[in-house]
Coordinates of C-alpha atoms and ligand atoms in Angstrom, one line a residue:
M1177 CA -10.5 -27.1 -21.1
N1178 CA -7.7 -29.5 -21.5
E1179 CA -9.0 -32.8 -22.9
K1180 CA -7.2 -34.9 -20.3
I1181 CA -8.7 -33.0 -17.4
L1182 CA -12.2 -33.2 -19.0
K1183 CA -11.8 -36.9 -19.3
A1184 CA -10.7 -37.2 -15.7
L1185 CA -13.9 -35.4 -14.6
I1186 CA -16.2 -38.0 -16.3
L1187 CA -17.4 -40.9 -14.2
P1188 CA -19.7 -43.8 -15.1
L1189 CA -23.2 -44.2 -13.6
A1190 CA -22.0 -46.9 -11.2
A1191 CA -19.2 -44.7 -9.8
S1192 CA -19.0 -44.4 -6.0
L1193 CA -18.7 -41.4 -3.6
S1194 CA -15.1 -42.5 -3.1
D1195 CA -14.4 -42.4 -6.9
A1196 CA -15.7 -38.8 -7.0
M1197 CA -13.5 -37.9 -4.1
Q1198 CA -10.5 -39.3 -6.0
V1199 CA -11.3 -37.1 -9.0
F1200 CA -11.5 -34.0 -6.7
E1201 CA -8.1 -34.8 -5.3
E1202 CA -6.5 -35.6 -8.6
T1203 CA -7.9 -32.7 -10.6
G1204 CA -8.1 -30.1 -7.9
L1205 CA -11.6 -29.3 -9.3
R1206 CA -14.8 -29.8 -7.2
V1207 CA -17.1 -31.4 -9.8
V1208 CA -17.7 -34.7 -11.6
L1209 CA -19.8 -35.4 -14.6
I1210 CA -21.7 -38.6 -14.5
C1211 CA -22.2 -40.1 -18.0
N1212 CA -23.9 -43.2 -19.4
T1213 CA -22.0 -45.7 -21.6
E1214 CA -22.8 -43.6 -24.7
G1215 CA -21.1 -40.7 -23.1
N1216 CA -24.3 -38.6 -22.5
L1217 CA -24.4 -36.5 -19.5
A1218 CA -26.7 -38.0 -16.9
G1219 CA -25.9 -35.8 -13.9
L1220 CA -23.4 -33.4 -12.3
A1221 CA -22.2 -33.8 -8.7
T1222 CA -20.1 -31.3 -6.7
E1223 CA -17.9 -31.8 -3.7
G1224 CA -20.8 -30.4 -1.7
D1225 CA -23.1 -33.1 -2.9
V1226 CA -20.5 -35.8 -1.8
R1227 CA -20.1 -34.1 1.6
R1228 CA -23.8 -34.0 2.2
A1229 CA -24.2 -37.7 1.2
L1230 CA -21.4 -38.7 3.6
L1231 CA -22.9 -36.6 6.4
A1232 CA -26.3 -38.3 5.8
G1233 CA -24.6 -41.6 6.5
Y1234 CA -24.0 -43.0 3.0
G1235 CA -20.8 -45.1 2.8
L1236 CA -17.8 -44.3 0.6
I1237 CA -18.7 -47.2 -1.8
S1238 CA -22.3 -46.1 -2.3
P1239 CA -23.1 -44.9 -5.8
I1240 CA -22.8 -41.1 -6.4
F1241 CA -25.5 -40.9 -9.0
P1242 CA -28.5 -40.6 -6.6
H1243 CA -26.8 -37.6 -5.1
A1244 CA -26.2 -35.8 -8.4
N1245 CA -28.1 -33.0 -10.0
I1246 CA -29.8 -34.7 -13.0
N1247 CA -31.0 -31.5 -14.5
P1248 CA -28.0 -29.1 -14.3
S1249 CA -27.7 -25.9 -16.4
V1250 CA -25.8 -26.6 -19.5
G1251 CA -24.3 -24.6 -22.4
R1252 CA -24.5 -25.9 -26.0
T1253 CA -21.6 -26.2 -28.5
N1254 CA -23.5 -24.1 -31.0
M1255 CA -23.7 -21.1 -28.6
A1256 CA -21.2 -18.2 -28.5
R1257 CA -18.6 -18.8 -25.8
E1258 CA -19.4 -15.4 -24.3
D1259 CA -23.0 -16.3 -24.0
I1260 CA -22.2 -19.5 -22.2
I1261 CA -19.9 -17.6 -19.8
G1262 CA -22.8 -15.2 -19.2
M1263 CA -24.8 -18.1 -17.8
L1264 CA -22.3 -18.6 -15.0
S1265 CA -23.4 -17.0 -11.8
D1266 CA -23.2 -17.1 -8.0
R1267 CA -25.6 -20.1 -8.3
V1268 CA -24.2 -21.8 -11.4
H1269 CA -20.5 -22.5 -10.7
F1270 CA -20.0 -25.3 -13.2
L1271 CA -21.4 -25.4 -16.7
P1272 CA -20.9 -28.5 -18.9
V1273 CA -21.1 -27.7 -22.6
L1274 CA -22.9 -30.4 -24.6
D1275 CA -23.5 -31.1 -28.3
D1276 CA -26.9 -32.0 -29.8
H1277 CA -26.4 -35.6 -28.6
N1278 CA -25.7 -34.5 -25.0
I1279 CA -22.1 -35.5 -25.2
V1280 CA -19.8 -33.3 -23.0
H1281 CA -17.3 -31.2 -24.9
D1282 CA -16.2 -28.8 -22.2
V1283 CA -16.9 -27.4 -18.7
L1284 CA -16.7 -23.8 -17.8
F1285 CA -16.1 -22.6 -14.2
Y1286 CA -17.5 -19.5 -12.5
D1287 CA -14.1 -18.9 -10.9
N1288 CA -12.5 -18.6 -14.3
R1289 CA -15.1 -16.0 -15.3
A1290 CA -15.2 -14.2 -12.0
M1291 CA -11.7 -12.8 -11.8
I1292 CA -10.1 -10.9 -14.6
P1293 CA -6.4 -11.5 -13.5
I1294 CA -3.8 -8.8 -13.8
A1295 CA -1.4 -10.7 -16.0
T1296 CA -1.4 -14.4 -16.6
P1297 CA 1.2 -16.2 -18.8
L1298 CA 0.5 -17.6 -22.2
I1299 CA 1.7 -21.2 -21.8
G1300 CA 0.7 -23.6 -24.5
E1301 CA 1.4 -26.8 -26.3
K1302 CA 4.9 -25.7 -27.3
E1303 CA 6.0 -24.9 -23.8
L1304 CA 4.5 -28.2 -22.6
R1305 CA 6.3 -30.1 -25.4
Y1306 CA 9.7 -28.5 -24.7
V1307 CA 9.4 -29.0 -21.0
T1308 CA 8.4 -32.6 -21.6
N1309 CA 11.5 -33.0 -23.8
A1310 CA 13.7 -31.6 -21.1
V1311 CA 12.1 -34.0 -18.5
L1312 CA 12.5 -37.0 -20.8
S1313 CA 16.1 -36.1 -21.5
G1314 CA 16.9 -36.4 -17.8
W1315 CA 18.5 -32.9 -17.8
I1316 CA 16.3 -31.3 -15.3
S1317 CA 18.8 -29.2 -13.4
S1318 CA 21.0 -26.5 -14.9
Q1319 CA 22.6 -28.4 -17.8
G1320 CA 20.9 -29.4 -20.9
K1321 CA 20.4 -28.1 -24.4
Y1322 CA 17.7 -25.5 -23.6
I1323 CA 20.0 -23.4 -21.4
G1324 CA 22.5 -22.7 -24.3
Q1325 CA 19.6 -22.3 -26.8
F1326 CA 17.7 -19.8 -24.6
E1327 CA 20.9 -17.8 -24.0
E1328 CA 21.8 -17.7 -27.7
Q1329 CA 18.2 -16.8 -28.8
F1330 CA 17.8 -14.2 -26.1
A1331 CA 21.1 -12.5 -26.9
S1332 CA 20.1 -12.3 -30.5
F1333 CA 16.6 -11.0 -29.5
C1334 CA 18.3 -8.2 -27.5
G1335 CA 21.0 -7.5 -30.0
T1336 CA 23.8 -8.3 -27.5
K1337 CA 26.8 -10.6 -27.8
Y1338 CA 26.1 -12.6 -24.7
A1339 CA 23.2 -13.6 -22.5
V1340 CA 23.5 -15.5 -19.2
T1341 CA 20.5 -17.3 -17.7
V1342 CA 19.9 -17.0 -13.9
S1343 CA 17.2 -18.1 -11.5
N1344 CA 15.3 -14.7 -11.3
G1345 CA 15.5 -11.0 -12.0
T1346 CA 16.6 -10.0 -8.6
V1347 CA 19.7 -12.2 -8.7
A1348 CA 20.3 -11.0 -12.2
L1349 CA 20.8 -7.5 -10.7
H1350 CA 22.9 -8.8 -7.8
L1351 CA 25.1 -10.8 -10.1
A1352 CA 25.5 -7.8 -12.4
L1353 CA 26.5 -5.6 -9.5
T1354 CA 28.9 -8.2 -8.2
A1355 CA 30.5 -8.8 -11.6
L1356 CA 31.3 -5.0 -11.7
G1357 CA 33.0 -5.3 -8.3
I1358 CA 30.4 -3.1 -6.5
G1359 CA 30.6 -3.6 -2.8
P1360 CA 30.8 -2.0 0.7
G1361 CA 31.2 1.8 0.7
D1362 CA 30.0 2.2 -2.9
E1363 CA 26.8 4.1 -4.0
V1364 CA 24.5 3.2 -6.8
I1365 CA 22.0 5.6 -8.2
I1366 CA 18.5 4.2 -8.8
P1367 CA 15.0 5.7 -9.4
A1368 CA 12.9 6.4 -6.2
L1369 CA 10.0 4.7 -7.9
T1370 CA 10.7 1.1 -8.9
F1371 CA 10.1 -2.5 -7.6
I1372 CA 12.0 -3.1 -4.4
A1373 CA 14.4 -5.6 -6.1
T1374 CA 16.4 -2.8 -7.7
A1375 CA 17.2 -1.4 -4.2
N1376 CA 17.6 -4.8 -2.5
A1377 CA 20.2 -6.0 -5.0
V1378 CA 22.3 -3.0 -4.2
R1379 CA 22.0 -3.5 -0.5
Q1380 CA 22.8 -7.2 -0.9
C1381 CA 26.2 -6.1 -2.2
H1382 CA 26.6 -4.0 1.0
A1383 CA 26.5 -0.9 -1.2
E1384 CA 24.0 2.0 -0.7
P1385 CA 21.2 2.9 -3.2
V1386 CA 20.9 6.6 -3.8
F1387 CA 17.5 7.6 -5.0
V1388 CA 16.6 10.0 -7.7
D1389 CA 13.1 11.2 -8.5
V1390 CA 11.4 10.2 -11.7
N1391 CA 10.1 12.1 -14.7
R1392 CA 6.5 13.3 -14.6
D1393 CA 5.9 12.3 -18.2
N1394 CA 7.5 9.0 -18.7
W1395 CA 7.8 7.9 -15.0
N1396 CA 11.5 6.8 -15.3
I1397 CA 14.6 8.2 -13.6
E1398 CA 14.8 12.0 -14.2
H1399 CA 18.1 12.4 -16.0
G1400 CA 18.3 16.1 -15.1
L1401 CA 18.6 15.1 -11.4
I1402 CA 21.2 12.4 -11.7
E1403 CA 24.3 14.5 -11.6
E1404 CA 23.4 16.2 -8.3
A1405 CA 23.2 12.7 -6.7
I1406 CA 26.7 11.7 -7.8
T1407 CA 29.4 11.7 -5.1
P1408 CA 32.9 10.4 -5.1
R1409 CA 31.5 7.0 -4.0
T1410 CA 29.1 6.6 -6.9
K1411 CA 30.0 3.6 -9.0
A1412 CA 26.9 2.9 -11.1
I1413 CA 23.5 4.0 -12.3
I1414 CA 20.6 1.5 -12.6
P1415 CA 18.0 3.0 -15.0
V1416 CA 14.7 1.0 -14.7
H1417 CA 12.5 0.8 -17.8
L1418 CA 9.3 0.9 -15.7
Y1419 CA 6.2 -0.7 -17.0
G1420 CA 7.9 -1.3 -20.3
Q1421 CA 8.6 2.4 -20.9
P1422 CA 12.2 3.0 -22.2
C1423 CA 14.4 5.5 -20.2
D1424 CA 16.2 8.3 -21.9
M1425 CA 19.3 6.2 -22.6
D1426 CA 21.3 8.8 -24.7
R1427 CA 21.2 11.3 -21.8
I1428 CA 21.9 8.6 -19.2
M1429 CA 24.8 7.1 -21.1
T1430 CA 26.3 10.6 -21.6
I1431 CA 26.2 11.3 -17.9
A1432 CA 27.7 7.9 -17.1
A1433 CA 30.6 8.4 -19.5
R1434 CA 31.3 11.9 -18.1
H1435 CA 31.5 10.5 -14.6
H1436 CA 33.0 7.1 -15.4
L1437 CA 30.1 5.2 -14.0
F1438 CA 28.8 1.8 -14.9
I1439 CA 25.3 1.4 -16.3
I1440 CA 23.2 -1.7 -15.4
E1441 CA 19.8 -1.5 -17.0
D1442 CA 16.9 -3.0 -15.1
A1443 CA 14.7 -4.2 -18.0
A1444 CA 12.8 -6.7 -15.9
E1445 CA 9.5 -5.2 -17.2
A1446 CA 10.5 -4.2 -20.7
H1447 CA 11.4 -7.2 -22.9
G1448 CA 11.5 -6.0 -26.5
A1449 CA 11.1 -2.3 -25.7
K1450 CA 13.2 -0.1 -28.0
Y1451 CA 15.0 3.1 -27.7
G1452 CA 16.4 4.6 -31.0
G1453 CA 15.6 1.3 -32.6
K1454 CA 17.7 -0.8 -30.2
C1455 CA 16.4 -3.1 -27.5
V1456 CA 16.6 -1.9 -23.9
G1457 CA 19.0 -3.9 -21.9
S1458 CA 21.6 -3.6 -24.7
F1459 CA 22.8 0.0 -23.9
G1460 CA 24.6 -0.4 -20.6
D1461 CA 27.5 -2.5 -19.4
L1462 CA 24.9 -5.0 -18.4
G1463 CA 21.2 -5.4 -18.8
C1464 CA 18.9 -7.5 -16.5
F1465 CA 15.6 -9.2 -17.2
S1466 CA 13.0 -11.0 -15.1
F1467 CA 11.0 -14.0 -16.4
Y1468 CA 8.6 -14.1 -13.4
G1469 CA 5.1 -15.5 -14.3
N1470 CA 3.5 -12.1 -14.9
K1471 CA 6.3 -10.8 -17.2
I1472 CA 6.0 -10.4 -21.0
I1473 CA 8.1 -13.5 -21.5
T1474 CA 8.1 -16.0 -18.6
T1475 CA 9.9 -19.1 -17.4
G1476 CA 7.9 -19.3 -14.2
E1477 CA 10.8 -17.9 -12.2
G1478 CA 13.9 -16.9 -14.0
G1479 CA 16.1 -14.1 -15.2
M1480 CA 18.8 -13.1 -17.7
V1481 CA 21.9 -10.8 -17.8
V1482 CA 22.9 -9.6 -21.2
T1483 CA 26.2 -7.9 -22.1
N1484 CA 28.5 -7.2 -25.0
S1485 CA 31.7 -7.6 -22.9
P1486 CA 33.4 -11.0 -23.1
V1487 CA 35.1 -10.3 -19.8
L1488 CA 31.8 -9.6 -18.0
N1489 CA 30.3 -12.6 -19.7
E1490 CA 33.0 -14.9 -18.2
K1491 CA 32.7 -13.2 -14.8
L1492 CA 28.9 -13.7 -14.7
R1493 CA 29.2 -17.4 -15.6
L1494 CA 31.9 -17.9 -12.9
L1495 CA 29.9 -16.1 -10.2
R1496 CA 26.6 -17.8 -11.2
D1497 CA 28.1 -21.2 -10.5
H1498 CA 29.8 -21.1 -7.1
G1499 CA 32.9 -19.3 -8.5
M1500 CA 33.9 -22.6 -10.1
S1501 CA 36.7 -22.4 -12.7
R1502 CA 35.2 -22.9 -16.2
T1503 CA 38.2 -25.2 -17.1
R1504 CA 38.9 -27.0 -13.8
R1505 CA 36.0 -28.7 -12.1
Y1506 CA 35.5 -28.2 -8.4
W1507 CA 38.2 -25.6 -8.4
H1508 CA 36.7 -22.4 -7.0
E1509 CA 38.4 -19.2 -7.8
V1510 CA 36.1 -16.8 -5.9
V1511 CA 33.1 -16.9 -3.6
G1512 CA 30.2 -17.3 -6.0
F1513 CA 26.5 -18.1 -5.9
N1514 CA 24.2 -20.7 -7.1
Y1515 CA 22.1 -18.5 -9.4
R1516 CA 21.6 -21.1 -12.2
M1517 CA 18.4 -21.5 -14.2
T1518 CA 17.1 -25.0 -14.8
N1519 CA 16.9 -26.7 -18.2
L1520 CA 13.1 -26.9 -17.5
Q1521 CA 12.8 -23.2 -17.2
A1522 CA 15.0 -22.6 -20.2
A1523 CA 12.7 -24.9 -22.2
I1524 CA 9.8 -22.7 -21.5
G1525 CA 11.9 -19.6 -22.3
V1526 CA 12.8 -21.0 -25.7
A1527 CA 9.1 -21.7 -26.5
Q1528 CA 8.1 -18.2 -25.3
L1529 CA 10.7 -16.5 -27.5
E1530 CA 9.5 -18.6 -30.5
R1531 CA 6.0 -17.1 -29.9
W1532 CA 7.3 -13.6 -29.4
D1533 CA 5.4 -12.2 -32.4
Q1534 CA 2.1 -13.6 -31.0
I1535 CA 2.9 -12.2 -27.5
I1536 CA 3.8 -8.7 -28.7
A1537 CA 0.9 -8.5 -31.2
S1538 CA -1.5 -9.4 -28.3
K1539 CA 0.1 -6.8 -26.0
D1540 CA -0.2 -4.2 -28.7
R1541 CA -3.9 -5.2 -29.2
I1542 CA -4.6 -4.7 -25.5
Q1543 CA -2.8 -1.4 -25.4
Q1544 CA -4.7 -0.1 -28.5
W1545 CA -8.0 -1.3 -27.1
Y1546 CA -7.5 0.4 -23.8
D1547 CA -6.2 3.6 -25.5
S1548 CA -9.2 3.9 -27.7
H1549 CA -11.9 3.0 -25.1
I1550 CA -10.8 4.6 -21.8
D1551 CA -12.3 7.9 -21.1
Y1552 CA -9.2 10.0 -20.6
N1553 CA -10.9 13.1 -19.2
H1554 CA -9.5 12.4 -15.7
L1555 CA -6.7 10.0 -16.5
E1556 CA -3.3 10.0 -18.1
T1557 CA -0.7 7.4 -19.2
A1558 CA 3.1 7.6 -19.4
R1559 CA 4.3 9.5 -22.5
S1560 CA 6.9 7.6 -24.4
L1561 CA 10.0 9.4 -25.5
P1562 CA 9.8 10.3 -29.2
N1563 CA 12.5 7.9 -30.3
S1564 CA 11.3 5.0 -28.2
Q1565 CA 8.9 2.1 -28.6
A1566 CA 7.4 1.0 -25.3
V1567 CA 5.9 -2.4 -24.6
C1568 CA 2.7 -2.8 -22.6
W1569 CA 3.9 -4.9 -19.7
L1570 CA 1.0 -3.8 -17.5
Y1571 CA -1.3 -1.1 -18.9
T1572 CA -0.9 1.6 -16.3
L1573 CA -2.6 5.0 -15.8
M1574 CA -2.7 7.9 -13.4
L1575 CA -5.7 9.8 -11.9
K1576 CA -5.3 13.5 -12.7
D1577 CA -4.8 16.1 -10.0
D1578 CA -8.3 17.3 -9.4
V1579 CA -9.5 14.4 -7.2
D1580 CA -9.1 13.3 -3.6
D1581 CA -5.8 11.7 -2.6
K1582 CA -7.7 8.5 -1.6
A1583 CA -9.5 8.1 -4.9
R1584 CA -7.1 5.6 -6.4
D1585 CA -7.5 3.2 -3.5
I1586 CA -11.3 3.6 -3.7
L1587 CA -11.1 2.8 -7.3
L1588 CA -9.0 -0.3 -6.7
E1589 CA -11.4 -1.6 -4.0
N1590 CA -14.3 -1.1 -6.3
M1591 CA -12.6 -2.8 -9.3
K1592 CA -11.8 -5.7 -6.9
S1593 CA -15.4 -6.0 -5.9
F1594 CA -16.3 -6.5 -9.6
N1595 CA -13.6 -9.2 -9.7
I1596 CA -11.2 -7.2 -11.8
D1597 CA -7.7 -7.5 -10.5
C1598 CA -6.0 -4.2 -10.8
R1599 CA -2.8 -3.2 -9.1
P1600 CA -1.5 0.0 -7.4
V1601 CA 1.8 1.5 -8.7
F1602 CA 4.8 0.7 -6.5
Y1603 CA 5.4 2.6 -3.3
P1604 CA 8.4 5.0 -3.5
I1605 CA 11.4 3.0 -2.2
P1606 CA 12.4 5.7 0.4
A1607 CA 8.9 5.6 1.9
M1608 CA 9.4 2.0 3.1
P1609 CA 11.1 0.8 6.3
P1610 CA 14.4 -0.6 5.0
Y1611 CA 15.2 2.6 3.0
Y1612 CA 13.1 5.1 4.9
L1613 CA 14.1 8.8 4.5
S1614 CA 12.2 11.2 6.7
N1615 CA 11.9 13.9 4.0
F1616 CA 11.0 11.5 1.1
E1617 CA 7.9 13.4 0.1
K1618 CA 9.8 16.6 -0.4
K1619 CA 12.8 14.9 -2.1
Y1620 CA 10.8 12.7 -4.4
P1621 CA 7.5 14.5 -5.1
V1622 CA 6.9 13.0 -8.5
S1623 CA 7.5 9.4 -7.3
C1624 CA 5.0 10.1 -4.4
W1625 CA 2.4 11.6 -6.7
L1626 CA 2.6 8.8 -9.2
S1627 CA 2.6 6.1 -6.5
K1628 CA -0.6 7.5 -4.9
R1629 CA -2.4 7.8 -8.2
G1630 CA -1.3 5.0 -10.4
I1631 CA -3.3 1.9 -11.3
S1632 CA -2.4 -1.0 -13.5
L1633 CA -5.2 -2.7 -15.4
P1634 CA -5.4 -6.4 -16.4
S1635 CA -3.0 -7.0 -19.3
S1636 CA -2.8 -10.8 -19.8
V1637 CA -1.5 -11.8 -23.2
D1638 CA -4.6 -13.8 -23.9
M1639 CA -7.1 -11.3 -22.6
V1640 CA -10.4 -11.5 -24.6
E1641 CA -12.4 -8.5 -25.8
S1642 CA -15.3 -9.2 -23.4
D1643 CA -12.8 -8.9 -20.4
L1644 CA -11.4 -5.7 -21.8
K1645 CA -14.9 -4.3 -22.2
R1646 CA -15.9 -5.3 -18.7
T1647 CA -12.8 -3.7 -17.3
V1648 CA -13.2 -0.4 -19.2
T1649 CA -16.9 -0.2 -18.5
Y1650 CA -16.4 -0.4 -14.8
L1651 CA -13.4 1.9 -14.9
N1652 CA -15.1 4.6 -16.9
D1653 CA -18.2 4.5 -14.6
L1654 CA -16.2 4.6 -11.4
I1655 CA -14.0 7.4 -12.6
N1656 CA -17.1 9.4 -13.3
V1657 CA -18.5 8.8 -9.9
L1658 CA -15.1 9.6 -8.2
Y1659 CA -14.6 12.9 -10.0
N1660 CA -18.2 14.0 -9.5
N1661 CA -18.7 13.1 -5.8
N1662 CA -16.1 13.2 -3.2
A1663 CA -16.4 9.6 -2.2
A1664 CA -13.2 9.3 -0.3
E1665 CA -14.6 9.1 3.2
S1666 CA -16.5 5.9 2.5
L1667 CA -13.4 3.8 2.5
E1668 CA -10.6 3.2 4.9
V1669 CA -7.3 3.5 3.1
A1670 CA -3.9 2.2 4.2
N1671 CA -1.6 5.0 5.2
W1672 CA 1.8 4.2 3.8
D1673 CA 3.4 7.4 5.1
V1674 CA 4.9 5.5 8.1
K1675 CA 8.3 4.4 9.2
Ligands
LIG1419 C1 11.7 -3.4 -12.0 C2 12.0 -4.8 -11.5 N1 13.2 -5.2 -11.2 C3 13.5 -6.4 -10.8 C4 12.5 -7.4 -10.6 C5 12.9 -8.7 -10.0 O1 12.6 -9.8 -10.8 P1 12.2 -11.2 -10.1 O2 10.9 -11.1 -9.5 O3 12.3 -12.1 -11.2 O4 13.2 -11.5 -9.0 C6 11.2 -7.0 -10.9 C7 10.2 -8.1 -10.8 O5 9.1 -8.1 -10.6 C8 10.9 -5.7 -11.4 O6 9.7 -5.4 -11.7

């Protein structure tokens, strides 16, 4: 635990109920540690203890100590962290960790242990330092040194000439489409299986997304089906590198060249993934990234558009900032947007890029751990193209055919009940109300199959081995049960096949 927060939780023996309430409010935590002048733990009081004291008629200024637990469960600094975590339970929600002199060194919380989250960011001292610098500099909006620094470093990371920061990955796509002049009456080809933002960005330009089914092996747009979706109105293709898996860019680029179409890569989930040794995002006219909190590199919210074209670079910058002339202030050449990133976000981005080696090494470790411990009898993962190097955004797998259609949802429910936060794969876009197509199951069979059977496992950058173990133990056990008994009837499953 952060030292400052730990200090804030400690109260002297004479502290009042009101002092404790102030700590709860300031820290957002529901516990205080009462220590004597030597710093030894004398008692632990929770929000519940304070509430009970007040209900019993004690005033706000009465001392809290008589209401504290003077013999709480404690961990010891010489114990393994995993053993201390193991002491947390339904009944022990807060566990102070003490040294031999009973001085408090840490507190562990049941809530931390309870849920293994799907993907938490790795934000550390460096991010904090750079954000603090940005705050202290006074440049907290969209000017300041970190914006240019992040753009330069990200362009170099991707191997492109330019990178333009924006406020999120969705507007990155919208800005890219607008910069290419895509608008009413135009069609843009996208995979039927992706996050909704890919389709929404097209509609937000008043153009129409045209869906193409995905490939059964690597789950990305099936290049063999793209040409039959092209019409005289088609202007662009958006290949999406789903779950960090590179698309077949050689084939897609060839099709685009043959039909004079633009390519905008949606690399929101694939920072650092490579195809033929080159980073995804750098193949098309434009490449778009998201830095949402669960992404491989995060800025909280945020996005980036990369390009090698000086003309597009200028257009992106113009449109990002209200269409304002880059040489004449408050002279607006076109109708633009406010899609700017703040210097605070960029400060985090710079720190994240500087720890890229650590992030990717950890993602590889998670991938390898899952690969070698999951029982693949009834499961499969995406197969990378031979000349590509995927990144493990979220470790995602599919249930094989010989199981009930509802098995995936049962699996998710059960993992959730063990406090393991797993995610279903996206719904096919044409299955959902804004894009509904009545024959979607026939037209996009692979997207539908993957969508019903896919599950993403916790993949946080700092995931520890005990959490990986816990996840895989439950997963393997549940898969065995599911494939050996037809347990589907026991759970109500949402029916997504509706308009
Ligand atoms: C494939 C894909 N495209 C676009 C986006 C949109 O990014 P953002 O959430 O930053 O707007 C996401 C984000 O989750 C995504 O997964």
